[in-house]
Coordinates of C-alpha atoms (C1' of nucleotides) in Angstrom, one line a residue:
Chain A
X29 CA 17.2 -5.3 -64.3
X30 CA 18.2 -2.6 -62.0
X31 CA 21.2 -0.5 -62.9
X32 CA 23.7 -1.6 -60.2
X33 CA 24.6 2.0 -59.7
X34 CA 21.1 2.7 -58.4
X35 CA 21.0 0.2 -55.6
X36 CA 20.6 2.9 -53.0
X37 CA 17.5 4.3 -54.7
X38 CA 15.6 1.0 -54.6
X39 CA 15.7 1.0 -50.8
X40 CA 13.0 3.7 -50.9
X41 CA 10.6 0.9 -51.5
X42 CA 11.1 -0.3 -48.0
X43 CA 10.1 -3.8 -46.9
X44 CA 12.5 -6.7 -47.4
X45 CA 14.2 -5.1 -50.4
X46 CA 17.3 -4.3 -48.3
X47 CA 18.0 -8.0 -47.7
X48 CA 18.1 -8.9 -51.4
X49 CA 20.3 -5.9 -52.1
X50 CA 22.8 -6.8 -49.4
X51 CA 22.9 -10.4 -50.5
X52 CA 23.6 -9.3 -54.1
X53 CA 26.3 -6.9 -53.1
X54 CA 28.2 -9.5 -51.2
X55 CA 28.1 -11.9 -54.2
X56 CA 29.1 -9.2 -56.5
X57 CA 32.2 -8.3 -54.5
X58 CA 33.3 -11.9 -54.6
X59 CA 32.6 -12.0 -58.3
X60 CA 34.8 -9.0 -59.1
X61 CA 37.6 -10.3 -57.0
X62 CA 37.6 -13.7 -58.7
X63 CA 37.2 -12.1 -62.1
X64 CA 40.4 -10.0 -61.5
X65 CA 42.4 -13.1 -60.3
X66 CA 41.2 -15.1 -63.3
X67 CA 42.0 -12.3 -65.8
X68 CA 45.6 -12.2 -64.5
X69 CA 46.1 -15.9 -64.9
X70 CA 44.5 -15.8 -68.4
X71 CA 46.9 -12.9 -69.3
X72 CA 49.8 -15.0 -68.2
X73 CA 48.6 -18.0 -70.2
X74 CA 48.0 -15.9 -73.3
X75 CA 51.5 -14.4 -73.2
X76 CA 53.0 -17.9 -72.7
X77 CA 51.1 -19.3 -75.6
X78 CA 52.3 -16.5 -77.8
X79 CA 55.9 -17.3 -76.9
X80 CA 55.2 -21.0 -77.6
X81 CA 54.0 -20.3 -81.0
X82 CA 57.4 -19.1 -81.9
X83 CA 59.3 -22.0 -80.5
X84 CA 60.4 -25.1 -82.5
X85 CA 57.8 -27.7 -81.7
X86 CA 60.4 -30.4 -81.4
X87 CA 62.6 -28.6 -79.0
X88 CA 63.0 -29.5 -75.3
X89 CA 62.1 -25.9 -74.5
X90 CA 58.7 -26.4 -76.1
X91 CA 58.0 -29.6 -74.2
X92 CA 58.9 -27.9 -70.9
X93 CA 56.7 -24.9 -71.6
X94 CA 53.9 -27.2 -72.5
X95 CA 54.1 -29.2 -69.3
X96 CA 54.2 -26.0 -67.3
X97 CA 51.2 -24.5 -69.0
X98 CA 49.1 -27.6 -68.3
X99 CA 49.0 -26.7 -64.7
X100 CA 48.1 -23.1 -65.3
X101 CA 45.4 -24.1 -67.8
X102 CA 43.7 -26.5 -65.5
X103 CA 43.8 -23.8 -62.7
X104 CA 42.1 -21.4 -65.1
X105 CA 39.5 -24.0 -66.0
X106 CA 38.7 -24.4 -62.3
X107 CA 38.5 -20.7 -61.8
X108 CA 36.1 -20.4 -64.8
X109 CA 33.8 -23.0 -63.4
X110 CA 33.7 -21.2 -60.1
X111 CA 33.2 -17.8 -61.7
X112 CA 30.4 -19.1 -63.9
X113 CA 28.5 -20.3 -60.8
X114 CA 29.1 -17.0 -59.0
X115 CA 28.0 -15.0 -62.0
X116 CA 24.8 -17.0 -62.4
X117 CA 23.8 -16.8 -58.7
X118 CA 24.7 -13.1 -58.6
X119 CA 22.6 -12.5 -61.7
X120 CA 19.8 -14.5 -60.2
X121 CA 19.8 -12.2 -57.2
X122 CA 19.8 -9.2 -59.4
X123 CA 16.8 -10.4 -61.3
X124 CA 14.9 -10.5 -58.0
X125 CA 15.6 -6.9 -57.2
X126 CA 12.7 -4.5 -58.1
X127 CA 13.1 -1.2 -60.0
X128 CA 14.0 2.0 -58.2
X129 CA 11.0 4.3 -57.8
X130 CA 11.2 7.7 -59.6
X131 CA 11.9 10.6 -57.3
X132 CA 8.4 11.9 -57.9
X133 CA 6.7 8.7 -56.6
X134 CA 5.1 9.4 -53.2
X135 CA 6.1 7.2 -50.3
X136 CA 3.3 5.0 -49.0
X137 CA 2.4 1.5 -47.9
X138 CA -0.8 0.7 -49.7
X139 CA -3.3 1.8 -52.4
X140 CA -4.9 4.0 -49.7
X141 CA -1.8 6.2 -50.1
X142 CA -2.2 6.8 -53.8
X143 CA -2.9 10.5 -54.5
X144 CA -5.5 11.3 -57.1
X145 CA -4.0 13.1 -60.1
X146 CA -7.3 14.2 -61.6
X147 CA -10.8 13.1 -62.4
X148 CA -12.7 13.3 -65.7
X149 CA -16.3 13.2 -66.7
X150 CA -19.2 13.0 -64.3
X151 CA -20.9 10.2 -62.4
X152 CA -24.2 9.2 -64.1
X153 CA -27.3 9.7 -62.1
X154 CA -30.0 7.0 -61.7
X155 CA -33.7 7.1 -60.8
X156 CA -33.3 3.5 -59.6
X157 CA -30.6 1.6 -57.7
X158 CA -28.0 0.6 -60.4
X159 CA -27.2 -3.1 -60.4
X160 CA -23.8 -4.7 -60.6
X161 CA -22.8 -5.8 -64.1
X162 CA -23.2 -9.5 -63.4
X163 CA -26.9 -9.0 -62.7
X164 CA -27.3 -6.7 -65.7
X165 CA -25.5 -9.2 -67.9
X166 CA -27.2 -12.3 -66.7
X167 CA -30.6 -10.7 -67.1
X168 CA -29.8 -9.7 -70.6
X169 CA -28.6 -13.3 -71.2
X170 CA -25.2 -12.1 -72.5
X171 CA -22.9 -13.0 -69.6
X172 CA -22.9 -16.7 -68.9
X173 CA -20.8 -17.5 -65.9
X174 CA -22.2 -21.0 -65.4
X175 CA -21.2 -22.0 -68.9
X176 CA -17.7 -20.6 -68.4
X177 CA -17.3 -22.6 -65.2
X178 CA -18.6 -25.8 -66.9
X179 CA -16.1 -25.5 -69.8
X180 CA -13.0 -24.2 -68.0
X181 CA -13.7 -23.7 -64.4
X182 CA -14.2 -20.7 -62.1
X183 CA -13.2 -17.3 -63.4
X184 CA -13.8 -18.2 -67.0
X185 CA -16.9 -16.6 -68.6
X186 CA -18.8 -17.1 -71.8
X187 CA -19.8 -13.9 -73.6
X188 CA -23.0 -14.4 -75.6
X189 CA -24.7 -12.5 -78.3
X190 CA -24.4 -8.7 -77.8
X191 CA -21.6 -9.1 -75.2
X192 CA -19.5 -11.1 -77.6
X193 CA -20.1 -8.5 -80.3
X194 CA -19.4 -5.8 -77.8
X195 CA -16.1 -7.4 -77.0
X196 CA -15.1 -7.4 -80.7
X197 CA -16.3 -3.9 -81.2
X198 CA -14.3 -2.6 -78.3
X199 CA -11.1 -4.2 -79.6
X200 CA -11.6 -2.6 -83.0
X201 CA -12.6 0.8 -81.5
X202 CA -9.5 0.9 -79.4
X203 CA -7.1 -0.2 -82.0
X204 CA -8.5 2.3 -84.5
X205 CA -8.3 5.1 -82.0
X206 CA -4.7 4.4 -81.1
X207 CA -3.7 4.0 -84.8
X208 CA -5.0 7.6 -85.2
X209 CA -2.5 8.7 -82.6
X210 CA 0.5 7.1 -84.3
X211 CA 0.7 3.6 -82.7
X212 CA 1.7 0.8 -85.0
X213 CA -0.6 -2.1 -84.7
X214 CA 0.7 -5.6 -83.9
X215 CA -0.9 -9.0 -83.6
X216 CA 1.4 -11.1 -81.5
X217 CA 1.7 -14.7 -80.5
X218 CA -0.4 -15.6 -77.4
X219 CA 2.3 -17.7 -75.9
X220 CA 5.7 -16.6 -74.8
X221 CA 8.9 -18.2 -73.7
X222 CA 11.0 -17.6 -70.6
X223 CA 13.4 -15.1 -72.2
X224 CA 10.6 -12.8 -73.1
X225 CA 9.0 -13.0 -69.6
X226 CA 12.4 -12.4 -68.1
X227 CA 12.9 -9.3 -70.3
X228 CA 9.7 -7.6 -69.1
X229 CA 10.2 -8.7 -65.5
X230 CA 7.5 -11.4 -64.9
X231 CA 10.2 -14.0 -64.5
X232 CA 11.9 -15.3 -62.5
X233 CA 9.9 -13.9 -59.6
X234 CA 6.3 -14.4 -60.6
X235 CA 6.2 -17.8 -62.3
X236 CA 3.4 -18.9 -60.0
X237 CA 1.1 -16.2 -61.5
X238 CA 1.4 -17.7 -65.0
X239 CA -0.2 -20.5 -66.9
X240 CA 2.6 -22.7 -68.1
X241 CA 2.1 -25.1 -70.9
X242 CA 2.7 -28.7 -70.2
X243 CA 4.4 -29.2 -73.6
X244 CA 7.5 -27.5 -74.9
X245 CA 8.3 -27.0 -78.6
X246 CA 11.8 -28.4 -79.2
X247 CA 13.8 -30.7 -77.0
X248 CA 12.5 -31.6 -73.6
X249 CA 14.2 -30.5 -70.4
X250 CA 15.5 -27.3 -71.8
X251 CA 14.0 -24.6 -69.6
X252 CA 14.4 -22.0 -72.4
X253 CA 11.8 -23.8 -74.4
X254 CA 9.1 -23.6 -71.8
X255 CA 6.0 -21.8 -73.0
X256 CA 3.6 -19.8 -71.1
X257 CA 0.3 -18.1 -71.9
X258 CA 1.1 -14.5 -72.0
X259 CA -0.3 -12.5 -69.0
X260 CA -0.2 -9.2 -71.0
X261 CA 0.8 -8.1 -74.5
X262 CA 3.4 -5.9 -72.9
X263 CA 5.5 -9.0 -72.9
X264 CA 5.2 -9.8 -76.6
X265 CA 5.3 -6.2 -77.8
X266 CA 8.2 -5.0 -75.7
X267 CA 10.2 -8.0 -76.7
X268 CA 9.7 -7.3 -80.3
X269 CA 13.1 -5.6 -79.9
X270 CA 14.7 -8.2 -77.6
X271 CA 18.5 -8.1 -77.9
X272 CA 18.7 -5.4 -80.5
X273 CA 20.1 -1.9 -81.1
X274 CA 17.8 0.8 -82.4
X275 CA 18.7 4.0 -84.2
X276 CA 17.9 7.1 -82.4
X277 CA 15.9 8.2 -85.4
X278 CA 13.6 5.2 -84.8
X279 CA 12.6 6.5 -81.4
X280 CA 10.0 6.8 -80.0
X281 CA 8.6 3.6 -81.2
X282 CA 4.9 3.4 -80.5
X283 CA 2.9 0.1 -80.7
X284 CA -0.6 -1.0 -79.9
X285 CA -1.7 -4.6 -79.8
X286 CA -4.7 -6.7 -78.9
X287 CA -4.0 -10.0 -77.2
X288 CA -5.8 -12.3 -74.9
X289 CA -4.3 -12.3 -71.4
X290 CA -4.0 -15.3 -69.0
X291 CA -3.3 -15.0 -65.3
X292 CA -3.3 -17.9 -62.9
X293 CA -3.0 -15.6 -59.8
X294 CA -6.5 -14.3 -60.1
X295 CA -8.2 -17.0 -58.2
X296 CA -6.0 -17.0 -55.2
X297 CA -7.1 -13.8 -53.6
X298 CA -10.6 -14.8 -52.9
X299 CA -11.9 -11.4 -53.8
X300 CA -13.9 -10.3 -56.8
X301 CA -15.3 -13.7 -57.1
X302 CA -18.4 -12.5 -58.9
X303 CA -18.5 -11.0 -62.3
X304 CA -16.0 -10.2 -65.0
X305 CA -13.6 -8.1 -62.9
X306 CA -11.0 -10.8 -62.1
X307 CA -10.7 -13.6 -64.6
X308 CA -8.1 -16.1 -65.6
X309 CA -8.6 -15.0 -69.2
X310 CA -9.4 -11.6 -70.5
X311 CA -8.8 -9.4 -73.5
X312 CA -6.8 -6.3 -73.5
X313 CA -5.5 -3.7 -75.9
X314 CA -2.0 -2.7 -74.9
X315 CA 0.1 0.4 -75.6
X316 CA 3.9 0.2 -75.6
X317 CA 6.5 2.8 -76.3
X318 CA 10.3 2.6 -76.5
X319 CA 11.9 6.0 -76.0
X320 CA 15.1 7.8 -75.0
X321 CA 15.7 8.5 -71.3
X322 CA 15.3 12.2 -71.9
X323 CA 11.7 11.9 -73.2
X324 CA 10.3 9.0 -71.3
X325 CA 8.4 10.9 -68.7
X326 CA 6.8 13.1 -71.3
X327 CA 5.9 10.0 -73.3
X328 CA 4.5 8.3 -70.2
X329 CA 2.1 11.3 -69.8
X330 CA 1.2 11.0 -73.5
X331 CA 0.5 7.3 -73.3
X332 CA -1.7 7.8 -70.2
X333 CA -3.6 10.4 -72.0
X334 CA -4.0 8.1 -75.0
X335 CA -5.5 5.5 -72.7
X336 CA -7.8 8.1 -71.1
X337 CA -9.1 9.0 -74.6
X338 CA -10.7 5.5 -74.8
X339 CA -12.7 6.2 -71.7
X340 CA -13.7 9.8 -72.5
X341 CA -14.7 8.6 -76.0
X342 CA -17.1 6.2 -74.3
X343 CA -18.4 8.8 -72.0
X344 CA -17.2 7.1 -68.9
X345 CA -16.3 8.8 -65.6
X346 CA -12.9 8.0 -64.2
X347 CA -10.0 9.2 -62.1
X348 CA -6.3 8.9 -62.4
X349 CA -4.1 8.0 -59.4
X350 CA -0.4 7.9 -58.9
X351 CA 0.8 4.7 -57.3
X352 CA 2.8 5.2 -54.1
X353 CA 6.0 3.3 -53.3
X354 CA 4.1 0.6 -51.5
X355 CA 1.7 -0.1 -54.4
X356 CA 4.2 0.2 -57.2
X357 CA 4.7 -2.9 -59.3
X358 CA 8.0 -4.8 -59.4
X359 CA 9.5 -3.4 -62.6
X360 CA 7.9 0.0 -62.6
X361 CA 9.7 3.3 -61.8
X362 CA 6.4 5.2 -61.9
X363 CA 2.8 4.1 -62.5
X364 CA -0.5 5.9 -63.1
X365 CA -3.7 3.8 -62.6
X366 CA -6.8 4.9 -64.4
X367 CA -9.9 3.9 -62.4
X368 CA -13.3 3.8 -64.0
X369 CA -16.4 4.6 -62.0
X370 CA -18.7 1.6 -61.5
X371 CA -22.1 2.7 -60.2
X372 CA -23.4 -0.8 -59.7
X373 CA -20.7 -1.4 -57.1
X374 CA -20.4 2.2 -56.0
X375 CA -16.6 2.3 -56.5
X376 CA -13.7 3.1 -58.8
X377 CA -11.9 0.1 -60.3
X378 CA -8.6 0.0 -62.1
X379 CA -9.1 -0.3 -65.8
X380 CA -5.7 0.7 -67.0
X381 CA -2.2 0.9 -65.6
X382 CA 0.4 3.0 -67.3
X383 CA 4.0 2.7 -66.3
X384 CA 7.5 3.9 -67.1
X385 CA 10.0 1.2 -66.5
X386 CA 12.9 3.4 -67.4
X387 CA 15.8 1.2 -68.3
X388 CA 14.7 -1.7 -66.1
X389 CA 13.2 -3.9 -68.8
X390 CA 15.6 -2.6 -71.5
X391 CA 18.6 -3.9 -69.5
X392 CA 16.9 -7.3 -69.0
X393 CA 15.8 -7.6 -72.6
X394 CA 19.0 -5.9 -74.0
X395 CA 17.0 -3.3 -75.9
X396 CA 19.4 -0.4 -76.7
X397 CA 19.7 2.5 -79.0
X398 CA 22.6 4.6 -80.3
X399 CA 22.1 8.3 -79.6
X400 CA 24.3 9.1 -82.6
X401 CA 26.6 7.2 -84.9
X402 CA 29.6 7.9 -82.8
X403 CA 28.0 6.9 -79.4
X404 CA 28.0 3.7 -77.6
X405 CA 24.6 2.0 -77.3
X406 CA 22.6 2.6 -74.2
X407 CA 19.4 1.1 -72.9
X408 CA 16.1 2.6 -74.1
X409 CA 13.3 3.5 -71.7
X410 CA 10.2 1.3 -72.0
X411 CA 6.7 2.5 -71.2
X412 CA 3.5 0.6 -71.4
X413 CA -0.1 0.8 -70.4
X414 CA -3.5 -0.8 -70.9
X415 CA -5.3 1.0 -73.7
X416 CA -7.5 -0.5 -72.2
X417 CA -8.8 -3.7 -70.5
X418 CA -11.7 -5.0 -72.6
X419 CA -13.5 -7.0 -70.0
X420 CA -13.6 -4.3 -67.5
X421 CA -14.8 -1.9 -70.1
X422 CA -17.7 -4.1 -70.7
X423 CA -18.3 -4.0 -67.0
X424 CA -18.2 -0.2 -67.0
X425 CA -20.6 0.0 -70.0
X426 CA -23.1 -2.4 -68.5
X427 CA -23.1 -0.6 -65.2
X428 CA -23.0 3.0 -66.4
X429 CA -25.4 2.7 -69.3
X430 CA -28.0 0.4 -67.7
X431 CA -31.6 1.6 -67.9
X432 CA -34.6 1.2 -65.6
X433 CA -36.1 -1.4 -68.0
X434 CA -33.0 -3.6 -67.8
X435 CA -31.7 -2.6 -71.2
X436 CA -28.2 -1.1 -71.8
X437 CA -27.6 1.9 -74.1
X438 CA -24.5 1.5 -76.4
X439 CA -22.2 4.5 -76.3
X440 CA -22.4 6.4 -79.6
X441 CA -18.7 5.8 -80.4
X442 CA -19.2 2.1 -80.5
X443 CA -22.3 2.0 -82.6
X444 CA -20.4 2.0 -86.0
X445 CA -18.7 -1.1 -84.8
X446 CA -22.0 -2.8 -83.9
X447 CA -23.9 -2.3 -87.1
X448 CA -25.6 0.7 -85.7
X449 CA -26.9 -1.1 -82.6
X450 CA -28.1 1.5 -80.1
X451 CA -29.3 -0.6 -77.2
X452 CA -29.0 -4.1 -75.8
X453 CA -32.5 -5.2 -74.7
X454 CA -33.7 -8.1 -72.5
X455 CA -34.9 -11.2 -74.3
Chain B
rG16 C1' 7.6 -35.7 -89.1
rG17 C1' 11.6 -37.1 -93.2
rA18 C1' 16.1 -35.5 -96.4
rG19 C1' 19.8 -31.9 -97.5
rG20 C1' 22.4 -27.0 -96.8
rA21 C1' 23.9 -22.9 -93.8
rG22 C1' 25.0 -19.9 -89.2
rU23 C1' 31.5 -14.9 -88.5
rG24 C1' 31.0 -7.4 -86.5
rG25 C1' 24.8 -2.7 -88.4
rC26 C1' 24.8 -5.5 -93.4
rC27 C1' 27.6 -8.6 -97.1
rG28 C1' 31.7 -11.7 -96.8
rA29 C1' 37.2 -14.0 -96.1
rG30 C1' 39.5 -16.9 -92.6
rU31 C1' 46.2 -23.7 -93.5
rG32 C1' 44.7 -25.2 -84.8
rG33 C1' 49.1 -20.5 -83.0
rU34 C1' 51.1 -13.1 -83.7
rC35 C1' 42.7 -13.3 -85.4
rG36 C1' 38.6 -9.3 -82.2
rA37 C1' 39.0 -11.3 -86.7
rA38 C1' 41.0 -9.6 -94.3
rG39 C1' 38.0 -7.1 -97.8
rG40 C1' 33.6 -4.5 -99.2
rC41 C1' 29.0 -1.6 -98.0
rA42 C1' 26.8 1.6 -94.5
rG43 C1' 28.1 5.2 -90.6
rC44 C1' 31.4 9.2 -88.4
rG45 C1' 35.6 12.9 -88.8
rG46 C1' 38.8 15.4 -92.3
rU47 C1' 41.1 17.1 -97.2
rC48 C1' 39.1 19.1 -101.7
rU49 C1' 34.5 22.2 -103.2
rU50 C1' 30.7 28.4 -103.3
rG51 C1' 27.6 24.0 -101.7
rA52 C1' 26.9 18.9 -102.9
rA53 C1' 28.6 14.5 -105.4
rA54 C1' 33.0 12.0 -106.7
rA55 C1' 38.0 11.1 -105.1
rC56 C1' 41.5 10.7 -101.2
rC57 C1' 43.1 10.2 -95.7
rG58 C1' 41.6 8.6 -90.8
rC59 C1' 38.1 6.4 -87.4
rC60 C1' 34.5 2.8 -87.0
rG61 C1' 31.5 -4.3 -82.7
rA62 C1' 30.0 -5.5 -77.7
rG63 C1' 30.5 -6.7 -72.4
rC64 C1' 33.3 -6.7 -67.6
rG65 C1' 37.1 -3.8 -65.0
rC66 C1' 39.6 2.5 -61.8
rA67 C1' 43.3 0.5 -64.9
rA68 C1' 46.5 -3.0 -66.9
rG69 C1' 43.9 -6.4 -68.9
rC70 C1' 40.1 -10.2 -69.8
rU71 C1' 35.9 -12.3 -72.4
rC72 C1' 32.8 -12.9 -76.8
rC73 C1' 33.0 -15.7 -84.4
rG74 C1' 24.5 -19.2 -83.1
rG75 C1' 24.1 -21.9 -77.7
rG76 C1' 26.3 -25.7 -74.6
rG77 C1' 30.0 -29.4 -73.9
rG78 C1' 34.8 -31.8 -75.4
rU79 C1' 40.0 -32.5 -77.5
rU80 C1' 44.6 -29.3 -77.0
rC81 C1' 49.9 -25.9 -74.0
rG82 C1' 46.6 -23.1 -77.5
rA83 C1' 40.0 -23.5 -81.1
rA84 C1' 36.3 -19.0 -85.5
rU85 C1' 39.2 -23.3 -87.4
rC86 C1' 38.8 -30.4 -85.0
rC87 C1' 34.8 -33.6 -82.3
rC88 C1' 29.8 -34.1 -79.9
rU89 C1' 25.1 -32.0 -79.0
rC90 C1' 21.3 -28.5 -79.1
rC91 C1' 19.0 -24.2 -81.5
rU92 C1' 17.8 -21.1 -85.6
rC93 C1' 17.3 -20.1 -90.8
rC94 C1' 16.9 -21.8 -96.1
rU95 C1' 15.5 -25.8 -99.9
rC96 C1' 12.7 -30.3 -101.1
rC97 C1' 9.0 -34.0 -99.4
rG98 C1' 4.9 -35.3 -96.0
rC99 C1' 0.6 -33.3 -93.0
rC100 C1' -2.8 -29.6 -92.1
rA101 C1' -6.4 -24.4 -91.0

RNA sequence: GGAGGAGUGGCCGAGUGGUCGAAGGCAGCGGUCUUGAAAACCGCCGAGCGCAAGCUCCGGGGGUUCGAAUCCCUCCUCCUCCGCCA
């Protein structure tokens, strides 16, 4: 959650943020006041109890003191109940306040205001009109949208044959590449509980975007046991260190993980209804770093470059944009989006999003480190990014490497992962 | 799913309902000694809230009591054995 000391900075986001901030501030004032009153009463009770422990239990003095303390004790109990309520509502408000944008984030209202950081590679040229991937894939018989819909409904797709193999190959290619750059590979659970989602910021605000399982493991009616399909491996991997204190020597921690991702929000927008772009289920390799505050922005740049390597390795043209305040996600302090070129749709599409959350997630998930043995623990900075989205990479390959005869050439870097396959050809 | 056992500070581990935020040990930090290191000795050494005084925290929640790490209830987690299964 946001560091309460930075409430002013978050207002840069504009919109209705100010309302939530004001509401939280009011509650927090009341909380502090009540806390102080309660502490005074508790102090009095503690002192009185200490005196009592030295009295003869059979004396009249003892009995009198006991009767007197009964009143104080019940007043304290009442105050504690009230404070608990106040604390939880104040905490609840705080969990709904987004992160403060980094000073370098440009002010803007929509993605149209995102400045381009740089572009890499070149657009491929075609002697024919390039088709969108759904046409390429269907003609090759490797993307089966109808079967996906039959089995699970709209926005679920069956990959057949070469597309299925390509999916596997991409996962392995990416994980191998990242391992070479010092990321530790992790294979996490696909489901996550509330505490983990709260830690990374998906909850409590975005529950509607998630697939929630109808069954809980453990006793019913305990919200903490609710299980959700994870929307991104960022949740599992960042929460590897939920509620723990790391040694400074362990930082930066670098992880990569493959995991299927599930998002319920995808269908609601009514856009990207065709093809693989916006699915309820997709595969993704994720990069996560835990760092010190001093190094987090350098590490963000490094992580973004590691994600870019995947695309340049595949010979794909892309550009990197910096998200403006209006486009910045809830928990992010700064985000770079990597957008791959899709000739079949004549547009750039997000294929990776790399963010520095600073201490926002670390405060929620209580992930801290000790700068040196003599220091108090302080929150780490967390960084993550797609490295990269598998489904959209398939989209990019099908569109960029399509040939006049309907076949698709496999990028050289992937061939070792496909038994040397050089080309996907029509049946 | 069934039966038993256990959860205390970074780790191990004590703790008759009252002066216990908690003995002791290990690790860590500072110092003495040493050319340097080791050993030895001395000191420090959990976290959160609060400007501070102070308050809170012994797996979570609830209860009993003037007072709970200690008693009661409940849940969770881990370990052992049995069952089931990929």
